[in-house]
PDB file of C-alpha atoms in Angstrom:
ATOM      1  CA  MET P 226     -34.688 -42.814  26.634  1.00 94.00           C
ATOM      2  CA  ILE P 227     -36.633 -42.876  29.985  1.00 97.00           C
ATOM      3  CA  VAL P 228     -38.255 -45.355  32.230  1.00 98.00           C
ATOM      4  CA  ASP P 229     -41.909 -44.802  32.313  1.00 97.00           C
ATOM      5  CA  PRO P 230     -43.092 -44.540  35.904  1.00 96.00           C
ATOM      6  CA  LYS P 231     -46.577 -45.817  35.251  1.00 96.00           C
ATOM      7  CA  THR P 232     -45.366 -49.029  33.576  1.00 97.00           C
ATOM      8  CA  GLU P 233     -41.788 -49.342  34.801  1.00 97.00           C
ATOM      9  CA  THR P 234     -40.711 -50.013  31.095  1.00 98.00           C
ATOM     10  CA  LEU P 235     -38.515 -48.215  28.731  1.00 98.00           C
ATOM     11  CA  SER P 236     -40.503 -45.605  26.733  1.00 96.00           C
ATOM     12  CA  GLY P 237     -40.510 -46.598  23.038  1.00 95.00           C
ATOM     13  CA  VAL P 238     -39.220 -50.094  23.549  1.00 98.00           C
ATOM     14  CA  ARG P 239     -41.167 -53.015  22.516  1.00 97.00           C
ATOM     15  CA  PHE P 240     -42.625 -54.862  25.480  1.00 98.00           C
ATOM     16  CA  ILE P 241     -43.669 -58.492  25.649  1.00 98.00           C
ATOM     17  CA  TYR P 242     -44.706 -59.838  29.067  1.00 97.00           C
ATOM     18  CA  SER P 243     -42.746 -62.824  30.249  1.00 98.00           C
ATOM     19  CA  PRO P 244     -44.591 -65.140  32.584  1.00 98.00           C
ATOM     20  CA  HIS P 245     -41.175 -65.920  34.206  1.00 98.00           C
ATOM     21  CA  CYS P 246     -41.167 -63.296  36.800  1.00 98.00           C
ATOM     22  CA  ASP P 247     -42.668 -62.405  40.154  1.00 98.00           C
ATOM     23  CA  ASP P 248     -42.788 -59.640  42.756  1.00 97.00           C
ATOM     24  CA  ARG P 249     -39.640 -58.604  44.472  1.00 97.00           C
ATOM     25  CA  PRO P 250     -39.476 -58.705  48.299  1.00 96.00           C
ATOM     26  CA  PRO P 251     -41.307 -55.825  49.989  1.00 94.00           C
ATOM     27  CA  ASP P 252     -39.274 -52.608  49.908  1.00 93.00           C
ATOM     28  CA  MET P 253     -36.391 -54.045  48.013  1.00 95.00           C
ATOM     29  CA  ALA P 254     -34.249 -51.416  46.303  1.00 97.00           C
ATOM     30  CA  ILE P 255     -32.737 -52.056  42.892  1.00 98.00           C
ATOM     31  CA  THR P 256     -29.064 -51.673  43.384  1.00 97.00           C
ATOM     32  CA  LEU P 257     -27.443 -53.904  40.766  1.00 97.00           C
ATOM     33  CA  VAL P 258     -27.548 -54.400  37.017  1.00 98.00           C
ATOM     34  CA  VAL P 259     -26.405 -57.807  35.723  1.00 98.00           C
ATOM     35  CA  ILE P 260     -25.071 -58.122  32.134  1.00 98.00           C
ATOM     36  CA  HIS P 261     -25.692 -61.366  30.435  1.00 98.00           C
ATOM     37  CA  ASN P 262     -25.259 -62.855  26.975  1.00 98.00           C
ATOM     38  CA  ILE P 263     -27.371 -65.264  24.961  1.00 98.00           C
ATOM     39  CA  SER P 264     -27.614 -66.663  21.568  1.00 97.00           C
ATOM     40  CA  LEU P 265     -29.968 -69.283  20.383  1.00 97.00           C
ATOM     41  CA  PRO P 266     -28.997 -71.710  19.030  1.00 96.00           C
ATOM     42  CA  PRO P 267     -25.705 -71.143  20.547  1.00 96.00           C
ATOM     43  CA  GLY P 268     -23.445 -69.052  18.352  1.00 96.00           C
ATOM     44  CA  GLU P 269     -26.231 -68.039  16.050  1.00 96.00           C
ATOM     45  CA  PHE P 270     -27.834 -64.606  16.054  1.00 97.00           C
ATOM     46  CA  GLY P 271     -31.252 -63.357  14.974  1.00 95.00           C
ATOM     47  CA  GLY P 272     -34.455 -65.423  14.868  1.00 94.00           C
ATOM     48  CA  PRO P 273     -37.288 -65.908  17.464  1.00 97.00           C
ATOM     49  CA  ALA P 274     -35.649 -68.513  19.811  1.00 97.00           C
ATOM     50  CA  ILE P 275     -34.699 -66.055  22.582  1.00 97.00           C
ATOM     51  CA  GLU P 276     -38.153 -64.549  22.778  1.00 97.00           C
ATOM     52  CA  GLN P 277     -39.710 -68.064  22.705  1.00 97.00           C
ATOM     53  CA  LEU P 278     -37.458 -69.143  25.583  1.00 98.00           C
ATOM     54  CA  PHE P 279     -38.274 -66.068  27.754  1.00 98.00           C
ATOM     55  CA  LEU P 280     -42.111 -66.748  26.973  1.00 97.00           C
ATOM     56  CA  GLY P 281     -41.931 -70.327  27.795  1.00 97.00           C
ATOM     57  CA  GLN P 282     -42.747 -71.227  24.156  1.00 97.00           C
ATOM     58  CA  LEU P 283     -39.449 -72.647  22.803  1.00 97.00           C
ATOM     59  CA  ASP P 284     -40.132 -75.730  20.610  1.00 96.00           C
ATOM     60  CA  PRO P 285     -37.857 -78.423  21.848  1.00 97.00           C
ATOM     61  CA  THR P 286     -38.007 -80.180  18.427  1.00 96.00           C
ATOM     62  CA  ALA P 287     -36.714 -76.998  16.453  1.00 95.00           C
ATOM     63  CA  HIS P 288     -32.995 -77.559  17.316  1.00 96.00           C
ATOM     64  CA  PRO P 289     -31.195 -80.429  19.254  1.00 96.00           C
ATOM     65  CA  TYR P 290     -29.863 -77.896  21.860  1.00 97.00           C
ATOM     66  CA  PHE P 291     -33.521 -76.667  22.574  1.00 97.00           C
ATOM     67  CA  GLU P 292     -34.403 -80.122  23.970  1.00 96.00           C
ATOM     68  CA  THR P 293     -31.914 -79.218  26.963  1.00 96.00           C
ATOM     69  CA  ILE P 294     -33.357 -75.816  27.627  1.00 96.00           C
ATOM     70  CA  ALA P 295     -37.082 -75.745  26.474  1.00 95.00           C
ATOM     71  CA  ALA P 296     -38.402 -76.396  29.951  1.00 95.00           C
ATOM     72  CA  LEU P 297     -36.477 -73.633  31.555  1.00 96.00           C
ATOM     73  CA  LYS P 298     -38.283 -70.799  33.344  1.00 97.00           C
ATOM     74  CA  VAL P 299     -36.135 -67.933  32.650  1.00 97.00           C
ATOM     75  CA  SER P 300     -36.412 -64.253  31.579  1.00 97.00           C
ATOM     76  CA  ALA P 301     -34.575 -61.024  31.642  1.00 98.00           C
ATOM     77  CA  HIS P 302     -35.778 -57.537  31.897  1.00 98.00           C
ATOM     78  CA  LEU P 303     -34.349 -56.395  28.607  1.00 98.00           C
ATOM     79  CA  LEU P 304     -32.774 -57.972  25.561  1.00 98.00           C
ATOM     80  CA  ILE P 305     -30.322 -55.816  23.306  1.00 98.00           C
ATOM     81  CA  ARG P 306     -30.124 -57.408  19.984  1.00 98.00           C
ATOM     82  CA  ARG P 307     -26.991 -57.260  17.575  1.00 98.00           C
ATOM     83  CA  ASP P 308     -28.578 -54.503  15.527  1.00 98.00           C
ATOM     84  CA  GLY P 309     -29.420 -52.486  18.769  1.00 97.00           C
ATOM     85  CA  GLY P 310     -33.116 -53.374  18.731  1.00 98.00           C
ATOM     86  CA  MET P 311     -34.562 -53.861  22.167  1.00 98.00           C
ATOM     87  CA  VAL P 312     -37.331 -56.014  23.716  1.00 98.00           C
ATOM     88  CA  GLN P 313     -38.377 -55.579  27.363  1.00 98.00           C
ATOM     89  CA  TYR P 314     -39.944 -58.658  29.128  1.00 98.00           C
ATOM     90  CA  VAL P 315     -40.357 -57.774  32.509  1.00 98.00           C
ATOM     91  CA  PRO P 316     -41.234 -54.391  34.383  1.00 98.00           C
ATOM     92  CA  PHE P 317     -38.000 -53.280  36.179  1.00 98.00           C
ATOM     93  CA  THR P 318     -39.882 -53.203  39.566  1.00 97.00           C
ATOM     94  CA  ARG P 319     -40.658 -56.914  39.183  1.00 98.00           C
ATOM     95  CA  ARG P 320     -38.162 -59.759  39.779  1.00 98.00           C
ATOM     96  CA  ALA P 321     -37.005 -61.335  36.386  1.00 98.00           C
ATOM     97  CA  TRP P 322     -35.538 -64.918  36.617  1.00 97.00           C
ATOM     98  CA  HIS P 323     -32.202 -64.118  35.135  1.00 97.00           C
ATOM     99  CA  ALA P 324     -29.494 -64.627  37.806  1.00 95.00           C
ATOM    100  CA  GLY P 325     -30.275 -68.036  39.281  1.00 93.00           C
ATOM    101  CA  GLU P 326     -28.188 -69.112  42.204  1.00 94.00           C
ATOM    102  CA  SER P 327     -25.972 -65.963  42.780  1.00 96.00           C
ATOM    103  CA  HIS P 328     -24.402 -63.604  45.313  1.00 95.00           C
ATOM    104  CA  PHE P 329     -23.059 -60.161  45.282  1.00 96.00           C
ATOM    105  CA  GLY P 330     -20.972 -58.970  48.297  1.00 92.00           C
ATOM    106  CA  ASP P 331     -22.603 -60.434  51.278  1.00 94.00           C
ATOM    107  CA  ARG P 332     -26.103 -60.746  49.565  1.00 95.00           C
ATOM    108  CA  THR P 333     -27.523 -63.761  48.015  1.00 96.00           C
ATOM    109  CA  ARG P 334     -30.518 -64.168  45.615  1.00 96.00           C
ATOM    110  CA  CYS P 335     -29.415 -61.370  43.228  1.00 97.00           C
ATOM    111  CA  ASN P 336     -32.777 -61.522  41.239  1.00 98.00           C
ATOM    112  CA  ASP P 337     -34.396 -59.844  44.430  1.00 98.00           C
ATOM    113  CA  PHE P 338     -32.349 -56.542  43.845  1.00 98.00           C
ATOM    114  CA  SER P 339     -31.074 -56.525  40.322  1.00 98.00           C
ATOM    115  CA  ILE P 340     -32.024 -55.800  36.760  1.00 98.00           C
ATOM    116  CA  GLY P 341     -30.970 -58.418  34.117  1.00 98.00           C
ATOM    117  CA  ILE P 342     -29.882 -57.136  30.682  1.00 98.00           C
ATOM    118  CA  GLU P 343     -29.248 -59.780  27.955  1.00 98.00           C
ATOM    119  CA  LEU P 344     -26.858 -58.912  25.074  1.00 98.00           C
ATOM    120  CA  GLU P 345     -27.365 -61.006  21.931  1.00 98.00           C
ATOM    121  CA  GLY P 346     -23.969 -62.452  21.847  1.00 97.00           C
ATOM    122  CA  THR P 347     -21.472 -65.071  22.947  1.00 97.00           C
ATOM    123  CA  ASP P 348     -18.479 -65.027  25.345  1.00 96.00           C
ATOM    124  CA  THR P 349     -16.123 -64.878  22.456  1.00 95.00           C
ATOM    125  CA  ALA P 350     -17.773 -62.807  19.681  1.00 96.00           C
ATOM    126  CA  SER P 351     -17.301 -59.062  19.757  1.00 96.00           C
ATOM    127  CA  TYR P 352     -20.330 -57.161  20.613  1.00 97.00           C
ATOM    128  CA  THR P 353     -21.495 -54.523  18.346  1.00 97.00           C
ATOM    129  CA  THR P 354     -20.964 -50.730  18.701  1.00 96.00           C
ATOM    130  CA  VAL P 355     -24.725 -50.127  18.839  1.00 97.00           C
ATOM    131  CA  GLN P 356     -25.122 -52.593  21.694  1.00 98.00           C
ATOM    132  CA  TYR P 357     -22.671 -50.711  23.797  1.00 96.00           C
ATOM    133  CA  GLU P 358     -24.598 -47.416  22.866  1.00 96.00           C
ATOM    134  CA  GLN P 359     -27.923 -48.801  23.729  1.00 97.00           C
ATOM    135  CA  LEU P 360     -26.550 -50.444  26.919  1.00 97.00           C
ATOM    136  CA  ALA P 361     -25.133 -47.098  27.955  1.00 95.00           C
ATOM    137  CA  ASN P 362     -28.418 -45.356  27.257  1.00 96.00           C
ATOM    138  CA  VAL P 363     -30.350 -47.949  29.123  1.00 97.00           C
ATOM    139  CA  LEU P 364     -27.980 -47.585  32.270  1.00 97.00           C
ATOM    140  CA  VAL P 365     -28.484 -43.707  32.227  1.00 96.00           C
ATOM    141  CA  ALA P 366     -32.269 -44.132  32.151  1.00 97.00           C
ATOM    142  CA  LEU P 367     -32.032 -46.695  34.961  1.00 97.00           C
ATOM    143  CA  LYS P 368     -29.981 -44.574  37.047  1.00 96.00           C
ATOM    144  CA  GLN P 369     -32.327 -41.671  36.660  1.00 96.00           C
ATOM    145  CA  ARG P 370     -35.239 -43.718  37.551  1.00 97.00           C
ATOM    146  CA  TYR P 371     -33.700 -45.781  40.329  1.00 97.00           C
ATOM    147  CA  PRO P 372     -31.104 -43.564  42.364  1.00 96.00           C
ATOM    148  CA  SER P 373     -30.467 -46.621  44.521  1.00 97.00           C
ATOM    149  CA  LEU P 374     -28.739 -48.348  41.578  1.00 97.00           C
ATOM    150  CA  ARG P 375     -24.950 -48.502  42.310  1.00 95.00           C
ATOM    151  CA  ASP P 376     -23.385 -51.523  40.526  1.00 96.00           C
ATOM    152  CA  VAL P 377     -23.108 -53.089  37.008  1.00 97.00           C
ATOM    153  CA  ARG P 378     -21.543 -56.683  36.873  1.00 96.00           C
ATOM    154  CA  GLY P 379     -21.330 -59.566  34.589  1.00 95.00           C
ATOM    155  CA  HIS P 380     -23.237 -62.730  35.270  1.00 97.00           C
ATOM    156  CA  CYS P 381     -19.758 -64.351  35.784  1.00 95.00           C
ATOM    157  CA  ALA P 382     -19.176 -62.039  38.729  1.00 94.00           C
ATOM    158  CA  ILE P 383     -22.341 -63.007  40.682  1.00 96.00           C
ATOM    159  CA  ALA P 384     -22.083 -66.669  39.779  1.00 94.00           C
ATOM    160  CA  PRO P 385     -18.526 -67.565  39.518  1.00 94.00           C
ATOM    161  CA  GLY P 386     -17.717 -71.024  38.518  1.00 91.00           C
ATOM    162  CA  ARG P 387     -21.160 -71.511  37.199  1.00 93.00           C
ATOM    163  CA  LYS P 388     -21.561 -68.676  34.611  1.00 94.00           C
ATOM    164  CA  THR P 389     -18.948 -67.064  32.228  1.00 93.00           C
ATOM    165  CA  ASP P 390     -21.128 -64.414  30.506  1.00 96.00           C
ATOM    166  CA  PRO P 391     -20.843 -61.702  29.274  1.00 97.00           C
ATOM    167  CA  GLY P 392     -17.274 -63.335  28.653  1.00 95.00           C
ATOM    168  CA  PRO P 393     -14.021 -62.009  27.545  1.00 96.00           C
ATOM    169  CA  ALA P 394     -15.475 -60.450  24.343  1.00 96.00           C
ATOM    170  CA  PHE P 395     -17.251 -57.812  26.506  1.00 96.00           C
ATOM    171  CA  ASP P 396     -15.210 -54.570  26.799  1.00 96.00           C
ATOM    172  CA  TRP P 397     -15.729 -53.210  30.191  1.00 95.00           C
ATOM    173  CA  GLY P 398     -13.591 -50.186  29.436  1.00 93.00           C
ATOM    174  CA  ARG P 399     -15.623 -49.213  26.554  1.00 92.00           C
ATOM    175  CA  LEU P 400     -18.736 -49.242  28.706  1.00 92.00           C
ATOM    176  CA  ALA P 401     -17.065 -47.261  31.429  1.00 91.00           C
ATOM    177  CA  ASN P 402     -16.431 -44.408  29.021  1.00 86.00           C
ATOM    178  CA  HIS P 403     -20.221 -43.908  28.922  1.00 84.00           C
ATOM    179  CA  LEU P 404     -21.187 -44.804  32.397  1.00 85.00           C
ATOM    180  CA  PRO P 405     -23.362 -42.507  34.281  1.00 81.00           C
ATOM    181  CA  SER P 406     -21.895 -41.100  37.509  1.00 83.00           C
ATOM    182  CA  GLY P 407     -22.876 -43.118  40.636  1.00 86.00           C
ATOM    183  CA  LEU P 408     -22.439 -46.504  38.939  1.00 89.00           C
ATOM    184  CA  SER P 409     -19.493 -48.783  39.473  1.00 88.00           C
ATOM    185  CA  LEU P 410     -18.223 -51.635  37.215  1.00 87.00           C
ATOM    186  CA  ALA P 411     -16.307 -54.824  37.867  1.00 63.00           C
TER     187      ALA P 411
END
């Protein structure tokens, strides 16, 4: 797996462009990966709702919960499904709208300098083996393409009190066993 330098996308991964992104500030180095989780409707896996949300096409009448989120303008760079399938929505050099109000160290606006990776899951459901494998492979490819990348954190670490994902079900130790050198976990 590699990041194609012409498109700034993962080679061999399905790409669907989300309109919920914009340019990063000039000369902004990518230094952080933020791990999220998502399931739509909450606690249900599979189906088109995540993609529809990231594309701004979620039907608010399709499920009662969707009424509360259909107008959101959110995205992530990458989604890793339960079966290991991946979809990329934003080129890595663009700013996806995944972190919201956030801070890391003494820096705010984490979207400016981070890559957002969504895992299909919940805070309490165990993630699948293939999701950990795919995430590790993606992190290796990202570190090779963006040597400035140094840290991997959960959404909960950059938006404490506001976000809880990827939650207690995420096994940071399991990911650490496959982490490329030069990256630190929280």
